[in-house]
Short mmCIF file of C-alpha atoms in Angstrom, two decimals:
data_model
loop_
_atom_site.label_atom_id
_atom_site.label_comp_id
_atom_site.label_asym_id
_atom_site.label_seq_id
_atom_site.Cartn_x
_atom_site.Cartn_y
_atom_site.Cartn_z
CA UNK A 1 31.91 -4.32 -6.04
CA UNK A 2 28.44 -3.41 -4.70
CA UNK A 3 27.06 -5.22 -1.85
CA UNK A 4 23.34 -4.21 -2.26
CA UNK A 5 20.24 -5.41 -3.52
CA UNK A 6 19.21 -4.49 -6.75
CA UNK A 7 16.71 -2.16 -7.95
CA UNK A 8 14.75 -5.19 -9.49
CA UNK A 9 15.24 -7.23 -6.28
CA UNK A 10 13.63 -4.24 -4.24
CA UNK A 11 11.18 -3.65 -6.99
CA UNK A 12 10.12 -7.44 -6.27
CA UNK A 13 9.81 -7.35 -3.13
CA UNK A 14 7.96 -4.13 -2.92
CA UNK A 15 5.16 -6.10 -5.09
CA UNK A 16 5.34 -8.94 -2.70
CA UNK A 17 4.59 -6.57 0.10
CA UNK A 18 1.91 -5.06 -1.64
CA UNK A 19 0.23 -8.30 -2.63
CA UNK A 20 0.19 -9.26 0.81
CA UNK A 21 -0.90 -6.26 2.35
CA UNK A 22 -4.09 -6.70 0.55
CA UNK A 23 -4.56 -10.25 0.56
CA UNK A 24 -2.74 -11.56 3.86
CA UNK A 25 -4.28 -9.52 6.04
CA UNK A 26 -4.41 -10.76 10.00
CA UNK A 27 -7.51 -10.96 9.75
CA UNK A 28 -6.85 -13.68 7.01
CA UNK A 29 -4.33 -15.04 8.68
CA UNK A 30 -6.75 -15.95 11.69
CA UNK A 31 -8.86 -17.53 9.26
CA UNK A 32 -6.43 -19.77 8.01
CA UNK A 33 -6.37 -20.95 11.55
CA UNK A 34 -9.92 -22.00 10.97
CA UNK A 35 -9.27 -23.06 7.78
CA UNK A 36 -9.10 -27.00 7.04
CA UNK A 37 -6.00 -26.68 5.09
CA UNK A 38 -4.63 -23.77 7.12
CA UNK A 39 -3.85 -21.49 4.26
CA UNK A 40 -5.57 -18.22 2.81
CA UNK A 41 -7.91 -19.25 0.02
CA UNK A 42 -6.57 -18.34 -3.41
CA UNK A 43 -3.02 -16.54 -1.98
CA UNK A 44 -1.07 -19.17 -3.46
CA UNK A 45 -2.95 -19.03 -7.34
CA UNK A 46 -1.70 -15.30 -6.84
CA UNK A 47 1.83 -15.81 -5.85
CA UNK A 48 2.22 -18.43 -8.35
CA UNK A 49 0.80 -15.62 -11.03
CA UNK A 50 3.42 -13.48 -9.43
CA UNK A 51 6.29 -15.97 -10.49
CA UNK A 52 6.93 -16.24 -6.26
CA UNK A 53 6.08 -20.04 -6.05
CA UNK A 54 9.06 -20.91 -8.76
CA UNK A 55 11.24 -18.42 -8.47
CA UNK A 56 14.14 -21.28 -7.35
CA UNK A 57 13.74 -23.21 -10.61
CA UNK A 58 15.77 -23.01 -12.91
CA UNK A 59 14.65 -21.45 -16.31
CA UNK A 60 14.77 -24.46 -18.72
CA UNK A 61 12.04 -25.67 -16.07
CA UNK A 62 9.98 -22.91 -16.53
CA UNK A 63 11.03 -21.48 -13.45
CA UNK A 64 12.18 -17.61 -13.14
CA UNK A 65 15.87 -19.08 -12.52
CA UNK A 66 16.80 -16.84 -9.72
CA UNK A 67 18.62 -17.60 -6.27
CA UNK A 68 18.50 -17.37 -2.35
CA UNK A 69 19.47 -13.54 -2.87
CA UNK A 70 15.99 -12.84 -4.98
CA UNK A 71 14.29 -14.88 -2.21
CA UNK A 72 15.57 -13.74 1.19
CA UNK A 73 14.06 -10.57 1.00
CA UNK A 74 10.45 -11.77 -0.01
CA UNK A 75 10.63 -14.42 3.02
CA UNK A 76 10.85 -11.40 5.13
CA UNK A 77 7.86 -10.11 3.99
CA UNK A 78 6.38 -13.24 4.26
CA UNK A 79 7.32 -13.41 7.89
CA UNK A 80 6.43 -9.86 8.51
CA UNK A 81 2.78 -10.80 7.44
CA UNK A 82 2.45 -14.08 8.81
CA UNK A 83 1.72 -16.01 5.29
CA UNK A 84 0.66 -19.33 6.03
CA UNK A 85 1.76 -20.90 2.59
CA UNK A 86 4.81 -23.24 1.70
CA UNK A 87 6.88 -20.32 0.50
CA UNK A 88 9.92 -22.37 2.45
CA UNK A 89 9.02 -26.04 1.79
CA UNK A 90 8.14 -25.55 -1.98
CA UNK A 91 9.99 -22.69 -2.96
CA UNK A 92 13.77 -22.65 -1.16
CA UNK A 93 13.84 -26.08 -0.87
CA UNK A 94 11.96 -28.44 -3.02
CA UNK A 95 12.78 -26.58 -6.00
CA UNK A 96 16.49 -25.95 -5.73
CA UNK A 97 16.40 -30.14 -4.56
CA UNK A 98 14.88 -30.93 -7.84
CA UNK A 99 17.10 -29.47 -9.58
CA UNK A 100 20.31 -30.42 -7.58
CA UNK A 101 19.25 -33.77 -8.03
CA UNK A 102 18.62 -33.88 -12.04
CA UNK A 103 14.04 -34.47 -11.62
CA UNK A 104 12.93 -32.74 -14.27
CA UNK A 105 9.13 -34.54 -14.07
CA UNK A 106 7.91 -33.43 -10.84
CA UNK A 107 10.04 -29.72 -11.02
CA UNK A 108 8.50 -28.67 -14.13
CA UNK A 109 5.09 -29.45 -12.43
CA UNK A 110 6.61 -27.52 -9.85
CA UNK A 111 7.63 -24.04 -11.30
CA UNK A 112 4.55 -24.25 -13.27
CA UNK A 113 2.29 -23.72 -10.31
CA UNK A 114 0.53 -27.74 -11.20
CA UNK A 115 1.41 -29.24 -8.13
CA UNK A 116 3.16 -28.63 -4.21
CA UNK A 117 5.76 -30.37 -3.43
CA UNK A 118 6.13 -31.37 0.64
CA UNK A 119 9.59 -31.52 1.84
CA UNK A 120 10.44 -34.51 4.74
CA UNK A 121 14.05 -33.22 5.42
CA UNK A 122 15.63 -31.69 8.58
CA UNK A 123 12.11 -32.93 10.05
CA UNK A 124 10.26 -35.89 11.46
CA UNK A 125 7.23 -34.19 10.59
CA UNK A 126 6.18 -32.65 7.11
CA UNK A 127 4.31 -28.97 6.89
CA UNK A 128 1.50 -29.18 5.06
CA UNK A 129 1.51 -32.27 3.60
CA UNK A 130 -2.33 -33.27 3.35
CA UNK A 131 -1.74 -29.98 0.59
CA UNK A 132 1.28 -31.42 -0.90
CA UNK A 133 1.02 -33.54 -4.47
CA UNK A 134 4.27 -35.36 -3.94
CA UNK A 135 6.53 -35.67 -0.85
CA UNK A 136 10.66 -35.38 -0.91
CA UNK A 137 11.39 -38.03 1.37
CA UNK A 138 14.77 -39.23 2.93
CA UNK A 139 15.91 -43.06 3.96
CA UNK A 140 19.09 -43.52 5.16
CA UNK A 141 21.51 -42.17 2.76
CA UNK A 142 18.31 -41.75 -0.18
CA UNK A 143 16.06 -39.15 -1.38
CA UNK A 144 12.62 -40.33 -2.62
CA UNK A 145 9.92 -38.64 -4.40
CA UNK A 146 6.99 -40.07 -3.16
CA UNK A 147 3.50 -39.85 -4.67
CA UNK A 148 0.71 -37.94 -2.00
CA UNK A 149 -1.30 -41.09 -2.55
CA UNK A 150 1.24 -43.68 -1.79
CA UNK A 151 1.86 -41.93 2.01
CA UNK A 152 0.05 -41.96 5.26
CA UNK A 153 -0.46 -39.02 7.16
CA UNK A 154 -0.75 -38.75 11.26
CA UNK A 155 -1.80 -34.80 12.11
CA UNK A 156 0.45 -33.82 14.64
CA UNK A 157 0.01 -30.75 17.24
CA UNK A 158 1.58 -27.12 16.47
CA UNK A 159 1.74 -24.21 18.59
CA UNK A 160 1.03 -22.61 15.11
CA UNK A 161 -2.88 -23.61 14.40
CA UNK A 162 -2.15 -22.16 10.79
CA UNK A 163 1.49 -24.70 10.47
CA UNK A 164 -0.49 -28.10 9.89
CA UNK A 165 1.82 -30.84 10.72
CA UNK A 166 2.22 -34.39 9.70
CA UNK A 167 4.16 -37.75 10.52
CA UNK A 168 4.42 -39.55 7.29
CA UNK A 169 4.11 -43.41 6.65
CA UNK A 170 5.97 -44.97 4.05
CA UNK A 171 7.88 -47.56 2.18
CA UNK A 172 10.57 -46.44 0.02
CA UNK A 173 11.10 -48.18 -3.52
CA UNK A 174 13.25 -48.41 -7.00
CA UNK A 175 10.14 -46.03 -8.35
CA UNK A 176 10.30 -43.45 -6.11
CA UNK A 177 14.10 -43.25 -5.52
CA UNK A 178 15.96 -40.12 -6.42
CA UNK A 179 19.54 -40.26 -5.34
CA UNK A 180 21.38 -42.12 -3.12
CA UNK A 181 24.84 -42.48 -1.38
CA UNK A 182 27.21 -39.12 -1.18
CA UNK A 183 25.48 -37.09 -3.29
CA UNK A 184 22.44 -37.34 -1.78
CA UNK A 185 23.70 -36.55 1.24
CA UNK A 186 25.22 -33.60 0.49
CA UNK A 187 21.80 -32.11 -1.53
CA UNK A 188 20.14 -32.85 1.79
CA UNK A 189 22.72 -30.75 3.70
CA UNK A 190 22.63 -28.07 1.27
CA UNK A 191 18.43 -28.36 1.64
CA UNK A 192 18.41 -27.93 5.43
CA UNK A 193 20.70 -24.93 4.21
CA UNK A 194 18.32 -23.26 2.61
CA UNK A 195 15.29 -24.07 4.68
CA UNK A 196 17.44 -22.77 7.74
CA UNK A 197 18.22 -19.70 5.71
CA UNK A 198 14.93 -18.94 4.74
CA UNK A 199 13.30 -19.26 8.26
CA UNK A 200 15.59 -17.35 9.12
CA UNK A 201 14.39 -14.35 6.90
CA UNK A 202 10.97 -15.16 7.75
CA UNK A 203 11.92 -14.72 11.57
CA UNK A 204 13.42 -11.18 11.21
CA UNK A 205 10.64 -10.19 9.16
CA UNK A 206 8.02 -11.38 12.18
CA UNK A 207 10.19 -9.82 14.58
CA UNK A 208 10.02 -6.70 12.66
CA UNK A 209 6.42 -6.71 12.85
CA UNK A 210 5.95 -7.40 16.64
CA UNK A 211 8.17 -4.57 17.67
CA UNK A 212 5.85 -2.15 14.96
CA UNK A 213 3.12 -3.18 16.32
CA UNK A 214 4.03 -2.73 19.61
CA UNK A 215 5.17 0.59 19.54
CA UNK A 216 2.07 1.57 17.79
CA UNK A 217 0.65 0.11 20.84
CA UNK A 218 2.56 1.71 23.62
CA UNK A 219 2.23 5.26 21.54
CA UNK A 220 -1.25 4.44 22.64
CA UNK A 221 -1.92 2.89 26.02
CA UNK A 222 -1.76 5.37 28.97
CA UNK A 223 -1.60 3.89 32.20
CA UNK A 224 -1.21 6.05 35.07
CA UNK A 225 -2.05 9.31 33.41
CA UNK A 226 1.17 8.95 30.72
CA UNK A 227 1.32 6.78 27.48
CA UNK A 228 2.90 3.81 28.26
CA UNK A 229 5.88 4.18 25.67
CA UNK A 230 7.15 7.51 27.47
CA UNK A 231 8.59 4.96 30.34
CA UNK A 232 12.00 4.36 29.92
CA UNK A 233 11.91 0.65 30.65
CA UNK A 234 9.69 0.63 28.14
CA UNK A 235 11.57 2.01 25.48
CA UNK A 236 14.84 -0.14 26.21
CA UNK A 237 12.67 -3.30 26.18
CA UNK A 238 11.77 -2.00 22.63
CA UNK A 239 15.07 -1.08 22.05
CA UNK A 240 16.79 -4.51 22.95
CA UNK A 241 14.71 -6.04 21.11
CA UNK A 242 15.39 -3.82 17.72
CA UNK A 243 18.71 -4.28 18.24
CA UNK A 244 18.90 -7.85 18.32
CA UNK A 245 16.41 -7.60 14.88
CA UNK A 246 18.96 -5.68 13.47
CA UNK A 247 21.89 -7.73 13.98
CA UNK A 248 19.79 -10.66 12.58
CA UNK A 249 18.77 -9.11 9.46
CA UNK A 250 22.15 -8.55 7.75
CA UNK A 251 23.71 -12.65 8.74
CA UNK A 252 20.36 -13.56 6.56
CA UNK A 253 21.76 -11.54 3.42
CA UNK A 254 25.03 -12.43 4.36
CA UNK A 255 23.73 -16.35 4.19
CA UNK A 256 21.73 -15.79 1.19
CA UNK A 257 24.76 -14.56 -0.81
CA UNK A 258 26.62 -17.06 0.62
CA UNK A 259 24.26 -20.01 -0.60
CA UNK A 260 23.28 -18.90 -3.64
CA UNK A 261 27.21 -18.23 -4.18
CA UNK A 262 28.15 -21.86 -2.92
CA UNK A 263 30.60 -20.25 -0.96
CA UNK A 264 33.26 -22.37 1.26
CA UNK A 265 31.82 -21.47 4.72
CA UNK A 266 28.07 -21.31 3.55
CA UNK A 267 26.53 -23.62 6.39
CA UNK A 268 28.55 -21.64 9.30
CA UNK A 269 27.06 -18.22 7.52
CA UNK A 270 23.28 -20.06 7.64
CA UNK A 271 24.08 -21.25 11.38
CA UNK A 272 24.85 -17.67 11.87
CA UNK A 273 21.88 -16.30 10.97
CA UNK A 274 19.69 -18.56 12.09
CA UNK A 275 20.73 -18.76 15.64
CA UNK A 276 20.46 -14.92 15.71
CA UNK A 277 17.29 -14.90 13.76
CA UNK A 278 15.39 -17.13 16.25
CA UNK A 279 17.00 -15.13 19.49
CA UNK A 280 15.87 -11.97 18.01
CA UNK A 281 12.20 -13.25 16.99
CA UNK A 282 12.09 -14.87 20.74
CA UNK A 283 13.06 -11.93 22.26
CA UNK A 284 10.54 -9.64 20.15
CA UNK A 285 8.12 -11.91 20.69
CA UNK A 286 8.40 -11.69 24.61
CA UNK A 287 8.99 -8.20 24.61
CA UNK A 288 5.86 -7.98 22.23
CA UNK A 289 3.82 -9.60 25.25
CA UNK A 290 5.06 -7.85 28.06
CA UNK A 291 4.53 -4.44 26.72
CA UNK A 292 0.86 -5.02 25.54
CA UNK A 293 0.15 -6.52 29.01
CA UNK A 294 -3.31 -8.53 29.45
CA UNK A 295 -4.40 -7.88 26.37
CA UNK A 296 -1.78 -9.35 24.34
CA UNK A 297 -2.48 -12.89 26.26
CA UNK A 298 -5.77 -12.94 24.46
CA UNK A 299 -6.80 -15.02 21.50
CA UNK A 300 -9.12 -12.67 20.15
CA UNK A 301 -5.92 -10.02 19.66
CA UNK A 302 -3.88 -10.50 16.47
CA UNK A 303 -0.42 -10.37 18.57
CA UNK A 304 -0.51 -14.29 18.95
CA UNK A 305 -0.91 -14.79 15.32
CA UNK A 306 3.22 -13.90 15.25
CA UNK A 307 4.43 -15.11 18.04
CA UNK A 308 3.25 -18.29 17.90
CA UNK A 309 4.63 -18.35 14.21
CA UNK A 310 8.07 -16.63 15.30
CA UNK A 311 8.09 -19.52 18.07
CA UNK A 312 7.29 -22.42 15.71
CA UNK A 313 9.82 -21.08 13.20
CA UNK A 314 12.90 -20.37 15.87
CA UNK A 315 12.77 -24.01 16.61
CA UNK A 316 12.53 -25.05 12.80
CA UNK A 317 15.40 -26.35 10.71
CA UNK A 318 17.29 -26.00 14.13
CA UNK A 319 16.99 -23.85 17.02
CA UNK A 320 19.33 -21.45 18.10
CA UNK A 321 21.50 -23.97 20.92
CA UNK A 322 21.83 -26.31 17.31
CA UNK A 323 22.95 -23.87 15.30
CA UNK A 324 25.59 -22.27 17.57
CA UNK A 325 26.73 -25.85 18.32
CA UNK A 326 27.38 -26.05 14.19
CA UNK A 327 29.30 -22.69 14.28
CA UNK A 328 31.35 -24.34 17.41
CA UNK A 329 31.97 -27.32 15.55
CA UNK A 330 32.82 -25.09 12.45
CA UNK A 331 35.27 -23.60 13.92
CA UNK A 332 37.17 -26.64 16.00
CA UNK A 333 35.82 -25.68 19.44
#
C-alpha cells in the first residue's frame, strides 16, 4: 500500500498554485479588503472553470466526485495565498452536506458553479453570506436550506477585513427543512469535520508562507552591520516555528484520509490536526512579527494580510484548547 498523493492529485494542485499565483496576488488580496464583498473579482468564475468550486459533489450532480484527499492539498494553497473565497464553506462542507443529506436541487446548482451556498454550522455567525444564494442552517436537532432572500443579515466585526461576517435572522419551516432528528445530527458532526479539517490545511499552508516570507526578509535586513538572519536567535525562532509547521502538515493528510475514508477515529484525527494546525499558524504568525520588527506592525506591509487570516482561521471550527479537549474526551481522560 502507498501512502502518497497521486500524480494527478499533485498535478491538481500544481494548477491551483499556478492559478493563484497569477490571480491572488497580495496585492489582490488587499483589495479584497476594500472590496464590498471581500473577494477578488472574477477568482471564483475561474476556480469554478477549474472544477475547484465542486470538486466535493458527487458526479451524478455534476460535480468532479472526488474527496477530502483531492481537497486538502489545494486548501493549502489556498491558505498559502490568502484566497478570500468560500473554498471551505461551499466546497468541503456545503457540498459533501448536500449530498449526505439526499438535496439534489440546490447541489446541482451547486457543482455547477449557479449559485454559493453559505454554511451556518459550527458557527453563530455565517462567512460570507450577503454572497451566498442559499444558507445551510441548523435548529435544534434540523438542517434547513434557507433561501438568501428569506434571511436577515447583521455584519459582524473580523480581525480578517477580507472574512465578512454575518449573524443570521430566521424562522425555520416545513419548506426549508432538510433533515431532522439523528441523522441530522450526525451530518452536522461530520460537517464541522470537514470544515475543521480544511482550516486546518488552510492554516499550514499560511504558516508556510509567513515563515518564507520571513526568511526572505531576514536574508535581507542588516542591523548592526550583519543580516539579521545570521543571528542565531533568529534562526531558532524560524526554526521552531518550521517545526511546529511540519508536524501540522502530515495530521491534515492523515485527517483527510481519514474523512474521506469514514474511518472509526476520524473526528480525534481532525481534532488532531487542527489543534496543531492553529498552534503552528499562531506561532508562525508571531514569529513572522517579531523577526520583521516595526515594519511588520504596519498596514501598508502585506505580512498582516496572513496573520490576521491564520488568526481568524486558528479560532474557526474550534480553536486549539477545543480541539485537544475532543482528543481528551476521545480518549476517556
Amino acid at each position: 500500500m502507498q501512502f502518497a498523493f497521486t500524480e494527478d492529485q499533485l498535478l491538481f494542485r500544481d494548477t491551483v498554485r499556478d492559478l493563484l499565483a497569477n490571480e491572488c496576488k497580495p496585492e489582490a488580496v488587499r483589495a479584497a479588503w476594500l472590496n464590498p464583498t471581500g473577494r477578488v473579482p472574477g477568482l471564483w468564475d475561474k476556480l469554478v472553470d477549474m472544477g475547484v468550486a465542486a470538486l466535493t459533489a458527487p458526479e451524478a450532480a455534476g460535480g468532479m466526485g472526488m474527496n477530502e484527499v483531492d481537497l486538502v492539498l489545494l486548501q493549502e494553497e489556498a491558505g498559502r495565498a490568502a484566497l478570500p473565497e468560500v473554498l471551505i464553506e461551499h466546497t468541503a462542507v456545503a457540498l459533501p452536506l448536500l449530498a449526505e443529506l439526499g438535496e439534489s436541487a440546490w447541489l446541482a446548482k451547486a457543482a455547477a458553479g449557479e449559485v454559493i451556498v453559505g454554511v451556518g454550522v459550527g458557527s453563530p455567525y455565517v462567512l460570507y453570506a450577503d454572497q451566498a444564494d442559499v444558507l445551510l442552517l441548523v435548529h435544534e436537532d434540523e438542517v434547513h436550506a434557507v433561501p438568501a432572500a428569506d434571511v436577515t443579515l447583521t455584519a459582524q466585526r473580523s480581525v480578517d477585513y477580507s472574512r465578512r461576517l454575518f449573524s443570521v435572522a430566521w424562522t425555520p419551516s416545513d419548506a426549508t427543512l432538510l433533515a431532522k432528528g439523528p441523522a441530522a445530527q450526525q451530518a452536522v458532526v461530520d460537517a464541522c469535520d470537514r470544515g475543521a479539517l480544511a482550516a486546518a490545511a488552510q492554516c499550514v499552508g499560511i504558516a508556510q508562507t509567513l515563515i518564507e516570507v520571513t526568511v526572505d526578509y531576514v536574508g535581507q535586513r542588516e542591523q548592526f552591520g550583519k543580516v539579521v538572519g545570521s543571528y542565531q536567535a533568529v534562526k531558532h525562532h524560524i526554526a521552531n516555528a518550521l517545526i511546529a509547521t511540519e508536524f501540522a502538515r502530515p495530521l491534515a493528510y492523515v485527517a483527510a484520509y481519514a474523512v474521506a475514508n469514514s474511518t472509526p477515529h476520524r473526528g480525534r484525527d481532525v481534532s488532531l490536526a487542527k489543534a496543531a494546525a492553529s498552534d503552528a499558524v499562531d506561532k508562525a504568525a508571531r514569529m513572522a512579527l517579531q523577526c520583521h520588527g516595526a515594519i511588520g506592525y504596519t498596514f501598508e506591509y502585506d505580512l498582516h494580510l496572513w496573520m490576521k487570516r491564520g488568526w481568524a482561521l486558528a479560532a474557526s471550527w474550534g480553536d486549539a484548547s477545543f480541539h485537544r479537549d475532543r482528543i481528551g474526551r476521545s480518549l476517556g481522560i
